[in-house]
């Protein structure tokens, strides 16, 4: 019977994860999790071998933690009271760069335990946002949502106190629910549509998929998407000035009074009711696609049940539990609890269910804590590599959205798979390649010149059926629903459709290596130039380009990308973590990929020392 069915909590183990393109950890993971893909269902997705099945896993310079993919134990859990107490009691040192407000690619993040995400940071940042929006002429309400991290509610409350004291009308959820990032973006755009003035903006209190000890705070201007570097730079500078000045210019009022000034908005109903305008919900319902949706303890927990009921879907919320310790999670590759729905280790419980019982769901999905990311699991293909699913989604959407103009382009980041380039060329569409960060897709999605924008980290959004904007921030919910639409309309799973694309365009092997890097090393890497690469060949192929700016918009990559006909690598510092990243891909197999990675490491090591 169609509707919302609550499933049992899953605590099963899917075994270890993959760490290098062709090492033993990949083999172990393929043997445990992907045996259905490689043996029983091999023919269904084009005969892609075990190496490629596991190739989508994020990889690191060190071996996977031996407990990766196993259920969390008591010693892995945070002390929620300690984390929240530290938020209120620890004072950051404004002269310590690690304790200052710093916006990465997705807002300011940190832990109260490190004096990097505390009450002082949030009131200063909110005051800075108030002043910034006033300077920009933004006079409408501010839509504010939060996810399920332990620090999100106290930070949300602190922000409300400052907003109210500055006479900014805060739009809070009418039922005090958690609010996904895409629901906030949707609310901003819906409010602003057709208005000449008094535009709204928003704040989302979330560190996304980060571990439970972390907090996050991001600002979305009236365009509804992530703020650009000009905005975040101005906000961070002012926030740090306020911190150094002892917060004397920060206005606040007690939470009780602040709540009385806030207005209520039904984020859930507005978002869920509008879904048929972006996804073919009727097709999913009519075909009776059996869906398992795992919120991973995040903000989409109430949304999936409402989606099932309103749109008459055969959908089970796999785990409706919300717990700020995330005790029900399996450990990620590094042994930490992390709500990364693109990680086979974080998704191990759902993967094991699909592997043991391929008929349990036709499509299973996961979302991270603020639901801006997606993970897609099929009985025949396991957990799809995010790059593979982006290629499938693009190939499907541009053939099944007849109201999108022929000029509508495809957006991808410079570190996303080149199979997307080949798919886009096959579709006869324009490709817009931009630096890492969803903010680069905002303008194109807003004016409809880009129909789909996606990142390799499993974040994407796309236009409504009529070619107008849906959200300008990542939306893991519609990407999850799209997988079911694809199956309902074509009769093929996304895994099967990727197999066909791989047969047509080649099957790349892709990997990302993360390694520790301090602030100075990251700064040196960000300034890496094409002139520092003297080689004319990369892993036996002539180099076709050395890029420090994105070909799609000319914006700096914040690193370097080197390409050949069948391979590429990109090196860049992380915007949110103390690591650097090397992305690499080869259409010539795992062994060639390893050569590309080695060449990339040599370049990076020369730069950072």
Coordinates of C-alpha atoms in Angstrom, one line a residue, residues 262-519:
X262 CA 9.8 35.6 14.3
X263 CA 7.4 34.6 11.7
X264 CA 6.4 31.0 10.9
X265 CA 6.8 29.3 7.5
X266 CA 5.9 25.8 6.6
X267 CA 9.1 24.9 4.8
X268 CA 8.1 21.2 4.4
X269 CA 4.7 21.7 2.9
X270 CA 5.8 24.4 0.4
X271 CA 8.7 22.2 -0.8
X272 CA 6.9 18.9 -0.9
X273 CA 3.9 20.3 -2.7
X274 CA 6.0 21.8 -5.4
X275 CA 8.0 18.6 -6.3
X276 CA 5.9 17.6 -9.3
X277 CA 7.1 20.8 -11.0
X278 CA 10.7 19.4 -11.0
X279 CA 10.4 15.6 -10.8
X280 CA 7.9 13.3 -12.5
X281 CA 6.2 12.2 -9.3
X282 CA 3.3 10.8 -11.2
X283 CA 5.5 8.3 -13.1
X284 CA 7.2 7.2 -9.9
X285 CA 3.8 6.6 -8.3
X286 CA 2.2 5.0 -11.3
X287 CA 5.0 2.5 -11.7
X288 CA 4.9 1.7 -8.0
X289 CA 8.7 2.0 -7.6
X290 CA 9.8 0.6 -4.2
X291 CA 12.0 3.1 -2.6
X292 CA 14.1 3.0 0.5
X293 CA 15.1 6.5 1.7
X294 CA 17.7 6.8 4.5
X295 CA 18.0 10.3 5.9
X296 CA 21.1 9.2 7.8
X297 CA 19.7 11.0 10.9
X298 CA 19.5 14.3 9.0
X299 CA 17.1 17.1 8.2
X300 CA 15.2 15.2 5.5
X301 CA 13.8 12.8 8.1
X302 CA 10.3 14.3 8.1
X303 CA 10.4 15.2 4.5
X304 CA 10.6 11.7 3.1
X305 CA 7.5 10.6 5.0
X306 CA 5.6 13.6 3.7
X307 CA 6.7 13.0 0.2
X308 CA 5.5 9.4 0.3
X309 CA 2.1 10.4 1.7
X310 CA 1.4 13.4 -0.5
X311 CA 2.6 11.8 -3.8
X312 CA 1.4 8.2 -3.1
X313 CA 4.8 6.6 -3.3
X314 CA 5.8 3.1 -2.2
X315 CA 8.5 4.5 0.0
X316 CA 10.0 3.3 3.3
X317 CA 12.0 5.7 5.5
X318 CA 14.7 3.2 6.3
X319 CA 15.8 4.8 9.5
X320 CA 13.7 7.7 11.0
X321 CA 15.9 8.0 14.1
X322 CA 17.5 11.4 14.9
X323 CA 20.3 11.2 17.5
X324 CA 23.0 13.9 17.8
X325 CA 25.6 11.2 18.5
X326 CA 24.7 9.3 15.3
X327 CA 25.2 6.1 17.2
X328 CA 23.4 4.2 14.5
X329 CA 26.0 5.1 11.8
X330 CA 28.7 2.9 10.5
X331 CA 32.2 4.4 10.5
X332 CA 33.6 6.2 7.5
X333 CA 36.9 5.3 5.8
X334 CA 39.0 7.2 8.4
X335 CA 37.2 5.6 11.3
X336 CA 35.1 8.7 12.1
X337 CA 31.3 9.1 12.1
X338 CA 30.5 11.1 9.1
X339 CA 27.1 11.4 7.3
X340 CA 28.6 11.1 3.8
X341 CA 26.0 9.5 1.6
X342 CA 28.5 9.0 -1.2
X343 CA 30.8 6.9 1.0
X344 CA 30.4 3.2 0.9
X345 CA 31.5 2.9 4.5
X346 CA 29.1 5.5 5.8
X347 CA 26.4 3.8 3.8
X348 CA 27.4 0.3 4.7
X349 CA 24.2 -0.7 6.5
X350 CA 22.0 0.2 3.5
X351 CA 24.5 -1.4 1.1
X352 CA 24.5 -4.6 3.0
X353 CA 20.7 -4.7 3.0
X354 CA 20.6 -4.2 -0.8
X355 CA 23.4 -6.8 -1.2
X356 CA 21.7 -9.4 1.0
X357 CA 18.2 -8.7 -0.3
X358 CA 18.3 -7.3 -3.8
X359 CA 14.5 -7.3 -3.9
X360 CA 14.1 -5.1 -0.8
X361 CA 14.1 -1.9 -2.8
X362 CA 14.2 -1.0 -6.5
X363 CA 16.0 2.2 -5.6
X364 CA 17.5 3.1 -2.2
X365 CA 18.9 6.6 -1.4
X366 CA 20.8 8.4 1.3
X367 CA 21.1 12.1 2.2
X368 CA 23.6 13.9 4.5
X369 CA 22.7 15.9 7.5
X370 CA 21.3 19.0 5.6
X371 CA 20.1 17.0 2.6
X372 CA 22.1 18.8 0.0
X373 CA 23.9 15.6 -1.0
X374 CA 22.6 12.4 -2.4
X375 CA 23.7 8.7 -2.5
X376 CA 22.0 6.3 -5.0
X377 CA 21.9 2.5 -4.4
X378 CA 20.5 0.0 -6.8
X379 CA 20.3 -3.8 -6.5
X380 CA 22.3 -4.4 -9.6
X381 CA 25.0 -1.7 -9.1
X382 CA 25.4 -1.0 -5.4
X383 CA 26.3 2.6 -4.4
X384 CA 26.8 4.6 -7.6
X385 CA 30.0 6.7 -7.9
X386 CA 28.7 10.3 -7.7
X387 CA 30.4 11.1 -11.0
X388 CA 28.6 8.2 -12.7
X389 CA 25.3 9.3 -11.4
X390 CA 25.9 12.8 -12.5
X391 CA 26.6 11.5 -16.1
X392 CA 23.4 9.4 -16.0
X393 CA 21.3 12.3 -14.7
X394 CA 22.5 14.6 -17.4
X395 CA 22.0 12.1 -20.1
X396 CA 18.5 11.4 -19.0
X397 CA 17.3 15.0 -18.1
X398 CA 18.4 16.6 -21.4
X399 CA 16.4 13.9 -23.3
X400 CA 13.3 14.1 -21.1
X401 CA 12.8 17.8 -20.5
X402 CA 11.4 19.0 -23.8
X403 CA 10.6 22.5 -22.4
X404 CA 14.3 23.2 -21.8
X405 CA 15.7 25.3 -24.6
X406 CA 18.3 23.7 -26.9
X407 CA 20.8 26.3 -25.6
X408 CA 20.5 25.2 -22.0
X409 CA 24.0 24.3 -20.9
X410 CA 25.4 21.7 -18.5
X411 CA 27.5 22.8 -15.5
X412 CA 30.2 20.7 -13.9
X413 CA 33.2 21.4 -11.7
X414 CA 36.8 21.0 -12.9
X415 CA 37.3 18.0 -10.7
X416 CA 34.3 16.0 -11.9
X417 CA 34.7 13.1 -14.2
X418 CA 35.4 13.6 -17.9
X419 CA 32.8 11.1 -18.8
X420 CA 30.5 14.1 -18.3
X421 CA 32.3 16.0 -21.0
X422 CA 31.8 13.1 -23.4
X423 CA 28.1 12.7 -22.5
X424 CA 27.5 16.4 -23.0
X425 CA 29.3 16.4 -26.3
X426 CA 27.1 13.4 -27.4
X427 CA 24.0 15.4 -26.4
X428 CA 25.2 18.3 -28.5
X429 CA 25.0 20.6 -25.5
X430 CA 27.3 23.3 -24.2
X431 CA 29.5 22.4 -21.2
X432 CA 30.3 25.0 -18.6
X433 CA 33.3 23.9 -16.4
X434 CA 33.8 25.9 -13.3
X435 CA 36.0 25.7 -10.1
X436 CA 34.9 23.7 -7.1
X437 CA 32.0 25.2 -5.3
X438 CA 28.3 25.2 -6.1
X439 CA 28.2 29.0 -5.9
X440 CA 29.5 29.0 -9.5
X441 CA 26.3 27.5 -10.8
X442 CA 24.0 30.0 -9.1
X443 CA 23.7 32.6 -11.9
X444 CA 23.1 29.9 -14.6
X445 CA 20.5 28.1 -12.6
X446 CA 18.8 31.4 -11.7
X447 CA 18.4 32.6 -15.3
X448 CA 17.9 29.1 -16.8
X449 CA 21.0 29.1 -19.0
X450 CA 22.3 26.1 -17.0
X451 CA 19.9 23.2 -16.8
X452 CA 21.9 21.0 -14.4
X453 CA 24.8 21.9 -12.2
X454 CA 26.7 19.1 -10.3
X455 CA 29.8 18.5 -8.2
X456 CA 31.8 15.3 -7.8
X457 CA 31.0 15.3 -4.1
X458 CA 27.4 14.3 -4.8
X459 CA 25.8 17.7 -4.8
X460 CA 23.6 18.9 -7.7
X461 CA 20.4 20.6 -8.7
X462 CA 18.5 21.1 -11.9
X463 CA 15.7 23.2 -13.4
X464 CA 12.0 22.7 -13.2
X465 CA 10.1 21.0 -16.1
X466 CA 9.4 24.4 -17.6
X467 CA 13.0 25.5 -17.6
X468 CA 12.8 27.9 -14.6
X469 CA 14.8 27.8 -11.4
X470 CA 14.1 25.2 -8.7
X471 CA 16.9 25.8 -6.2
X472 CA 20.2 27.5 -6.5
X473 CA 21.7 25.4 -3.8
X474 CA 22.4 21.6 -3.9
X475 CA 19.3 19.5 -3.5
X476 CA 19.9 15.9 -2.5
X477 CA 16.2 15.1 -2.3
X478 CA 15.4 15.8 -6.0
X479 CA 18.5 13.9 -7.1
X480 CA 17.4 11.0 -5.0
X481 CA 13.9 11.1 -6.5
X482 CA 15.3 11.5 -10.0
X483 CA 16.8 8.0 -9.7
X484 CA 13.3 6.6 -9.3
X485 CA 11.9 8.7 -12.1
X486 CA 14.7 7.3 -14.4
X487 CA 13.7 3.7 -13.5
X488 CA 9.9 4.5 -13.8
X489 CA 10.3 6.1 -17.2
X490 CA 13.0 4.0 -18.9
X491 CA 12.7 0.7 -17.1
X492 CA 16.4 0.8 -16.4
X493 CA 18.2 1.5 -13.2
X494 CA 20.8 4.3 -13.1
X495 CA 23.4 1.6 -12.8
X496 CA 22.3 0.0 -16.0
X497 CA 22.2 3.3 -17.8
X498 CA 25.7 4.1 -16.6
X499 CA 26.8 0.8 -18.1
X500 CA 25.4 1.8 -21.4
X501 CA 27.2 5.2 -21.2
X502 CA 30.5 3.4 -20.2
X503 CA 30.1 1.1 -23.3
X504 CA 29.6 4.1 -25.5
X505 CA 32.1 6.6 -24.1
X506 CA 34.6 4.5 -22.1
X507 CA 34.7 3.5 -18.5
X508 CA 37.0 5.9 -16.5
X509 CA 38.7 5.0 -13.3
X510 CA 38.5 8.0 -10.9
X511 CA 40.1 8.6 -7.5
X512 CA 40.6 11.4 -5.0
X513 CA 43.6 11.4 -2.6
X514 CA 43.4 13.4 0.6
X515 CA 46.5 14.2 2.7
X516 CA 47.1 16.5 5.7
X517 CA 48.2 20.0 5.0
X518 CA 48.6 23.0 7.2
X519 CA 47.4 26.5 6.4

